[in-house]
């Protein structure tokens, strides 16, 4: 706390100062990949006769997607301290494994941001594939 809080404040002050002086454009290949993904989803939705939902995603939905892996990983960390070796501890540690927790969050995002908002599995595949092109 003695070092952490001043470090955070100094980093925040520096970031706000330097942020006004430096501007970096988004790489063109990422812009093109985003445009391709958006067009592919729009074409898929037009072909299926689905109207796209353009309204913003609720804040609680976003927080649930972001918070799910954090809660799972923290539960696994604390279970190793608080629980005796048991089946419950093994299950909590399995779901708290970062790879498993992030995979669960990914499927949750697919459902909450895609399927529940009217996207087909083909559209989700197209967006996922396009998002990995720049990588």
Coordinates of N, CA and C in Angstrom, one line a residue:
X1 N 0.8 -1.2 0.0 CA 0.0 0.0 0.0 C 0.9 1.3 0.0
X2 N 2.0 1.2 0.7 CA 2.9 2.3 0.8 C 3.5 2.7 -0.6
X3 N 3.8 1.7 -1.4 CA 4.4 1.9 -2.7 C 3.3 1.9 -3.8
X4 N 2.3 1.0 -3.6 CA 1.3 0.8 -4.6 C 0.4 2.0 -4.9
X5 N -0.1 2.6 -3.9 CA -1.1 3.7 -4.1 C -0.4 4.9 -4.8
X6 N 0.8 5.3 -4.3 CA 1.5 6.4 -5.0 C 1.9 6.0 -6.5
X7 N 2.2 4.8 -6.7 CA 2.5 4.3 -8.0 C 1.3 4.4 -8.9
X8 N 0.2 4.0 -8.5 CA -1.1 4.1 -9.3 C -1.4 5.6 -9.6
X9 N -1.3 6.4 -8.6 CA -1.6 7.8 -8.8 C -0.6 8.5 -9.8
X10 N 0.7 8.1 -9.7 CA 1.7 8.6 -10.6 C 1.4 8.1 -12.0
X11 N 1.1 6.8 -12.1 CA 0.8 6.3 -13.4 C -0.4 6.9 -14.1
X12 N -1.4 7.2 -13.3 CA -2.6 7.8 -13.8 C -2.3 9.3 -14.2
X13 N -1.5 10.0 -13.4 CA -1.2 11.4 -13.8 C -0.3 11.4 -15.1
X14 N 0.6 10.5 -15.2 CA 1.5 10.4 -16.4 C 0.6 10.0 -17.6
X15 N -0.3 9.0 -17.4 CA -1.1 8.6 -18.6 C -2.0 9.7 -19.1
X16 N -2.6 10.4 -18.2 CA -3.4 11.5 -18.6 C -2.6 12.6 -19.3
X17 N -1.4 12.9 -18.9 CA -0.5 13.9 -19.5 C -0.1 13.4 -20.9
X18 N 0.4 12.2 -20.9 CA 1.0 11.7 -22.2 C -0.1 11.4 -23.2
X19 N -1.3 11.0 -22.7 CA -2.4 10.7 -23.6 C -2.8 11.8 -24.5
X20 N -2.6 13.0 -24.0 CA -3.0 14.2 -24.8 C -1.9 14.5 -25.9
X21 N -0.8 13.9 -25.8 CA 0.4 14.3 -26.7 C 0.7 13.2 -27.7
X22 N 0.2 12.0 -27.5 CA 0.5 10.9 -28.4 C -0.8 10.3 -28.9
X23 N -0.9 10.1 -30.3 CA -2.0 9.5 -30.9 C -1.5 8.4 -31.8
X24 N -2.0 7.3 -31.7 CA -1.7 6.1 -32.5 C -2.9 5.7 -33.3
X25 N -2.8 5.6 -34.6 CA -3.9 5.1 -35.4 C -4.1 3.6 -35.2
X26 N -5.4 3.2 -35.4 CA -5.6 1.8 -35.4 C -5.0 1.2 -36.7
X27 N -4.3 0.1 -36.6 CA -3.7 -0.5 -37.8 C -4.8 -0.8 -38.9
X28 N -4.5 -0.6 -40.1 CA -5.4 -0.7 -41.2 C -6.0 -2.1 -41.4
X29 N -5.1 -3.1 -41.1 CA -5.6 -4.5 -41.3 C -6.7 -4.8 -40.2
X30 N -6.6 -4.2 -39.0 CA -7.6 -4.4 -38.0 C -8.9 -3.7 -38.4
X31 N -8.8 -2.5 -39.0 CA -10.0 -1.8 -39.5 C -10.7 -2.6 -40.5
X32 N -9.9 -3.2 -41.5 CA -10.5 -4.0 -42.5 C -11.1 -5.3 -42.0
X33 N -10.5 -5.9 -41.0 CA -11.0 -7.1 -40.5 C -12.3 -6.8 -39.8
X34 N -12.4 -5.7 -39.1 CA -13.7 -5.4 -38.4 C -14.8 -5.1 -39.4
X35 N -14.4 -4.4 -40.5 CA -15.4 -4.1 -41.5 C -15.9 -5.4 -42.2
X36 N -15.0 -6.3 -42.5 CA -15.4 -7.6 -43.1 C -16.3 -8.4 -42.1
X37 N -16.0 -8.4 -40.9 CA -16.8 -9.1 -39.9 C -18.2 -8.5 -39.8
X38 N -18.3 -7.2 -39.8 CA -19.6 -6.5 -39.7 C -20.4 -6.8 -40.9
X39 N -19.8 -6.7 -42.1 CA -20.5 -7.0 -43.3 C -20.9 -8.4 -43.4
X40 N -20.1 -9.4 -43.0 CA -20.5 -10.8 -43.0 C -21.7 -11.0 -42.1
X41 N -21.7 -10.4 -40.9 CA -22.8 -10.6 -40.0 C -24.0 -10.0 -40.6
X42 N -23.9 -8.8 -41.1 CA -25.1 -8.1 -41.7 C -25.7 -8.9 -42.9
X43 N -24.8 -9.5 -43.7 CA -25.3 -10.3 -44.9 C -26.0 -11.6 -44.4
X44 N -25.4 -12.2 -43.3 CA -26.0 -13.4 -42.8 C -27.4 -13.1 -42.2
X45 N -27.5 -12.0 -41.5 CA -28.7 -11.6 -40.9 C -29.8 -11.2 -41.9
X46 N -29.3 -10.5 -43.0 CA -30.3 -10.2 -44.1 C -30.8 -11.5 -44.7
X47 N -29.9 -12.5 -45.0 CA -30.3 -13.7 -45.6 C -31.2 -14.5 -44.7
X48 N -31.0 -14.4 -43.4 CA -31.9 -15.2 -42.5 C -33.2 -14.4 -42.2
X49 N -33.3 -13.2 -42.6 CA -34.4 -12.3 -42.3 C -34.5 -11.9 -40.9
X50 N -33.3 -11.8 -40.2 CA -33.3 -11.3 -38.8 C -32.9 -9.8 -38.8
X51 N -33.6 -9.1 -38.0 CA -33.2 -7.7 -37.8 C -32.1 -7.6 -36.8
X52 N -31.0 -6.9 -37.1 CA -29.9 -6.8 -36.1 C -30.3 -5.9 -35.0
X53 N -29.8 -6.3 -33.8 CA -30.1 -5.5 -32.6 C -28.9 -4.5 -32.5
X54 N -29.2 -3.3 -32.7 CA -28.1 -2.3 -32.6 C -28.1 -1.5 -31.3
X55 N -29.1 -1.9 -30.4 CA -29.0 -1.2 -29.1 C -27.8 -1.7 -28.3
X56 N -27.3 -0.8 -27.4 CA -26.1 -1.1 -26.6 C -26.4 -2.3 -25.7
X57 N -25.3 -3.0 -25.4 CA -25.4 -4.1 -24.5 C -25.5 -3.6 -23.0
X58 N -26.4 -4.1 -22.2 CA -26.5 -3.6 -20.8 C -25.2 -3.8 -20.0
X59 N -25.0 -2.9 -19.1 CA -23.7 -2.9 -18.3 C -23.6 -4.2 -17.5
X60 N -24.7 -4.6 -16.9 CA -24.6 -5.9 -16.1 C -24.2 -7.1 -17.0
X61 N -24.6 -7.1 -18.2 CA -24.2 -8.2 -19.1 C -22.7 -8.2 -19.3
X62 N -22.2 -7.0 -19.6 CA -20.7 -6.9 -19.8 C -20.0 -7.2 -18.5
X63 N -20.4 -6.7 -17.4 CA -19.8 -7.0 -16.1 C -19.8 -8.5 -15.8
X64 N -20.9 -9.2 -16.1 CA -21.1 -10.6 -15.9 C -20.0 -11.4 -16.7
X65 N -19.9 -11.0 -18.0 CA -18.9 -11.6 -18.9 C -17.5 -11.4 -18.4
X66 N -17.2 -10.2 -18.0 CA -15.8 -9.9 -17.5 C -15.6 -10.5 -16.1
X67 N -16.6 -10.5 -15.3 CA -16.4 -10.9 -13.9 C -16.4 -12.4 -13.7
X68 N -17.0 -13.2 -14.6 CA -17.1 -14.6 -14.5 C -15.7 -15.3 -14.3
X69 N -14.8 -15.1 -15.2 CA -13.5 -15.7 -15.0 C -12.7 -15.2 -13.7
X70 N -12.9 -13.9 -13.4 CA -12.3 -13.4 -12.2 C -12.8 -14.1 -11.0
X71 N -14.1 -14.3 -10.9 CA -14.7 -14.9 -9.7 C -14.3 -16.4 -9.7
X72 N -14.3 -17.1 -10.8 CA -13.9 -18.5 -10.8 C -12.5 -18.7 -10.4
X73 N -11.6 -17.8 -10.9 CA -10.2 -17.9 -10.6 C -9.9 -17.6 -9.1
X74 N -10.6 -16.6 -8.6 CA -10.4 -16.2 -7.2 C -11.0 -17.3 -6.3
X75 N -12.1 -17.9 -6.7 CA -12.7 -19.0 -5.9 C -11.7 -20.2 -5.8
X76 N -11.1 -20.5 -6.9 CA -10.1 -21.6 -6.9 C -8.9 -21.2 -6.0
X77 N -8.5 -20.0 -6.1 CA -7.3 -19.6 -5.2 C -7.7 -19.7 -3.8
X78 N -8.8 -19.2 -3.4 CA -9.2 -19.2 -2.0 C -9.6 -20.6 -1.5
X79 N -10.1 -21.5 -2.5 CA -10.4 -22.8 -2.0 C -9.2 -23.6 -1.6
X80 N -8.1 -23.3 -2.3 CA -6.9 -24.0 -1.9 C -6.4 -23.6 -0.5
X81 N -6.8 -22.5 0.0 CA -6.5 -22.0 1.3 C -7.5 -22.4 2.3
X82 N -8.8 -22.3 2.0 CA -9.9 -22.4 2.9 C -10.5 -23.8 3.0
X83 N -10.4 -24.6 2.0 CA -11.0 -25.9 2.0 C -10.0 -27.0 2.2
X84 N -10.4 -28.1 2.9 CA -9.6 -29.3 3.0 C -9.7 -30.0 1.7
X85 N -8.7 -30.9 1.4 CA -8.8 -31.6 0.1 C -10.1 -32.5 0.1
X86 N -10.9 -32.2 -1.0 CA -12.2 -32.9 -1.1 C -12.6 -32.8 -2.6
X87 N -13.7 -33.4 -2.8 CA -14.3 -33.4 -4.2 C -14.7 -31.9 -4.5
X88 N -15.3 -31.2 -3.6 CA -15.7 -29.8 -3.8 C -14.5 -29.0 -4.2
X89 N -13.4 -29.1 -3.4 CA -12.2 -28.3 -3.7 C -11.7 -28.7 -5.1
X90 N -11.7 -29.9 -5.5 CA -11.2 -30.3 -6.8 C -12.1 -29.7 -7.9
X91 N -13.4 -29.7 -7.7 CA -14.3 -29.1 -8.7 C -14.1 -27.6 -8.8
X92 N -14.0 -26.9 -7.7 CA -13.7 -25.5 -7.7 C -12.4 -25.2 -8.4
X93 N -11.4 -25.9 -8.1 CA -10.1 -25.7 -8.7 C -10.1 -26.0 -10.2
X94 N -10.9 -27.0 -10.6 CA -11.0 -27.2 -12.0 C -11.6 -26.0 -12.8
X95 N -12.8 -25.6 -12.3 CA -13.4 -24.4 -12.9 C -12.7 -23.1 -12.7
X96 N -11.8 -23.1 -11.7 CA -11.0 -21.9 -11.5 C -9.7 -21.9 -12.3
X97 N -9.4 -23.0 -13.0 CA -8.2 -23.0 -13.8 C -8.4 -21.9 -14.9
X98 N -7.4 -21.0 -15.1 CA -7.6 -19.9 -16.0 C -8.1 -20.2 -17.4
X99 N -7.6 -21.3 -17.9 CA -8.0 -21.8 -19.3 C -9.5 -22.1 -19.2
X100 N -9.9 -22.9 -18.3 CA -11.3 -23.3 -18.2 C -12.2 -22.1 -17.9
X101 N -11.8 -21.2 -17.0 CA -12.6 -20.0 -16.6 C -12.7 -19.1 -17.8
X102 N -11.7 -18.9 -18.6 CA -11.8 -18.0 -19.8 C -12.6 -18.7 -20.9
X103 N -12.6 -20.0 -21.0 CA -13.4 -20.7 -21.9 C -14.9 -20.6 -21.6
X104 N -15.2 -20.7 -20.3 CA -16.6 -20.5 -19.8 C -17.0 -19.1 -20.1
X105 N -16.2 -18.1 -19.9 CA -16.5 -16.7 -20.2 C -16.7 -16.5 -21.7
X106 N -15.9 -17.2 -22.5 CA -16.1 -17.1 -24.0 C -17.5 -17.6 -24.4
X107 N -17.8 -18.8 -23.9 CA -19.1 -19.3 -24.2 C -20.3 -18.5 -23.7
X108 N -20.1 -17.9 -22.5 CA -21.1 -17.0 -22.0 C -21.2 -15.8 -22.9
X109 N -20.1 -15.2 -23.4 CA -20.2 -14.1 -24.3 C -20.9 -14.5 -25.6
X110 N -20.5 -15.7 -26.1 CA -21.2 -16.1 -27.3 C -22.7 -16.1 -27.1
X111 N -23.2 -16.6 -26.0 CA -24.6 -16.7 -25.7 C -25.2 -15.3 -25.5
X112 N -24.6 -14.6 -24.6 CA -25.3 -13.3 -24.2 C -25.1 -12.2 -25.3
X113 N -24.0 -12.2 -26.0 CA -23.8 -11.1 -27.0 C -24.2 -11.6 -28.4
X114 N -24.3 -12.9 -28.6 CA -24.6 -13.4 -29.9 C -26.0 -14.0 -30.0
X115 N -26.1 -15.2 -29.5 CA -27.3 -16.0 -29.7 C -28.5 -15.3 -29.2
X116 N -28.4 -14.8 -28.0 CA -29.5 -14.1 -27.3 C -29.9 -12.8 -28.0
X117 N -29.0 -12.3 -28.8 CA -29.4 -11.0 -29.6 C -29.7 -11.3 -31.0
X118 N -29.9 -12.6 -31.4 CA -30.4 -13.0 -32.7 C -29.4 -13.4 -33.7
X119 N -28.1 -13.6 -33.3 CA -27.1 -14.0 -34.2 C -27.1 -15.5 -34.4
X120 N -26.8 -15.9 -35.6 CA -26.8 -17.4 -35.9 C -25.4 -17.9 -35.5
X121 N -25.2 -19.2 -35.4 CA -23.9 -19.8 -35.2 C -22.9 -19.4 -36.3
X122 N -23.5 -19.4 -37.5 CA -22.6 -19.0 -38.6 C -22.1 -17.6 -38.5
X123 N -22.9 -16.7 -38.0 CA -22.5 -15.3 -37.8 C -21.4 -15.2 -36.7
X124 N -21.6 -16.0 -35.6 CA -20.6 -16.0 -34.6 C -19.3 -16.6 -35.0
X125 N -19.4 -17.6 -35.9 CA -18.1 -18.2 -36.4 C -17.4 -17.2 -37.3
X126 N -18.2 -16.4 -38.1 CA -17.6 -15.4 -39.0 C -16.9 -14.3 -38.2
X127 N -17.5 -13.9 -37.2 CA -17.0 -12.8 -36.3 C -15.7 -13.3 -35.6
X128 N -15.8 -14.5 -35.1 CA -14.7 -15.1 -34.4 C -13.5 -15.3 -35.3
X129 N -13.7 -15.8 -36.5 CA -12.7 -16.0 -37.5 C -12.0 -14.7 -37.9
X130 N -12.9 -13.7 -38.2 CA -12.4 -12.4 -38.6 C -11.6 -11.7 -37.5
X131 N -12.0 -11.9 -36.2 CA -11.3 -11.2 -35.1 C -9.9 -11.8 -35.0
X132 N -9.6 -13.0 -35.4 CA -8.3 -13.6 -35.3 C -7.4 -13.4 -36.5
X133 N -7.9 -12.8 -37.5 CA -7.1 -12.6 -38.7 C -5.9 -11.7 -38.4
X134 N -6.0 -10.6 -37.7 CA -4.8 -9.8 -37.4 C -3.8 -10.4 -36.6
X135 N -4.2 -11.5 -35.8 CA -3.2 -12.1 -34.9 C -2.2 -12.9 -35.5

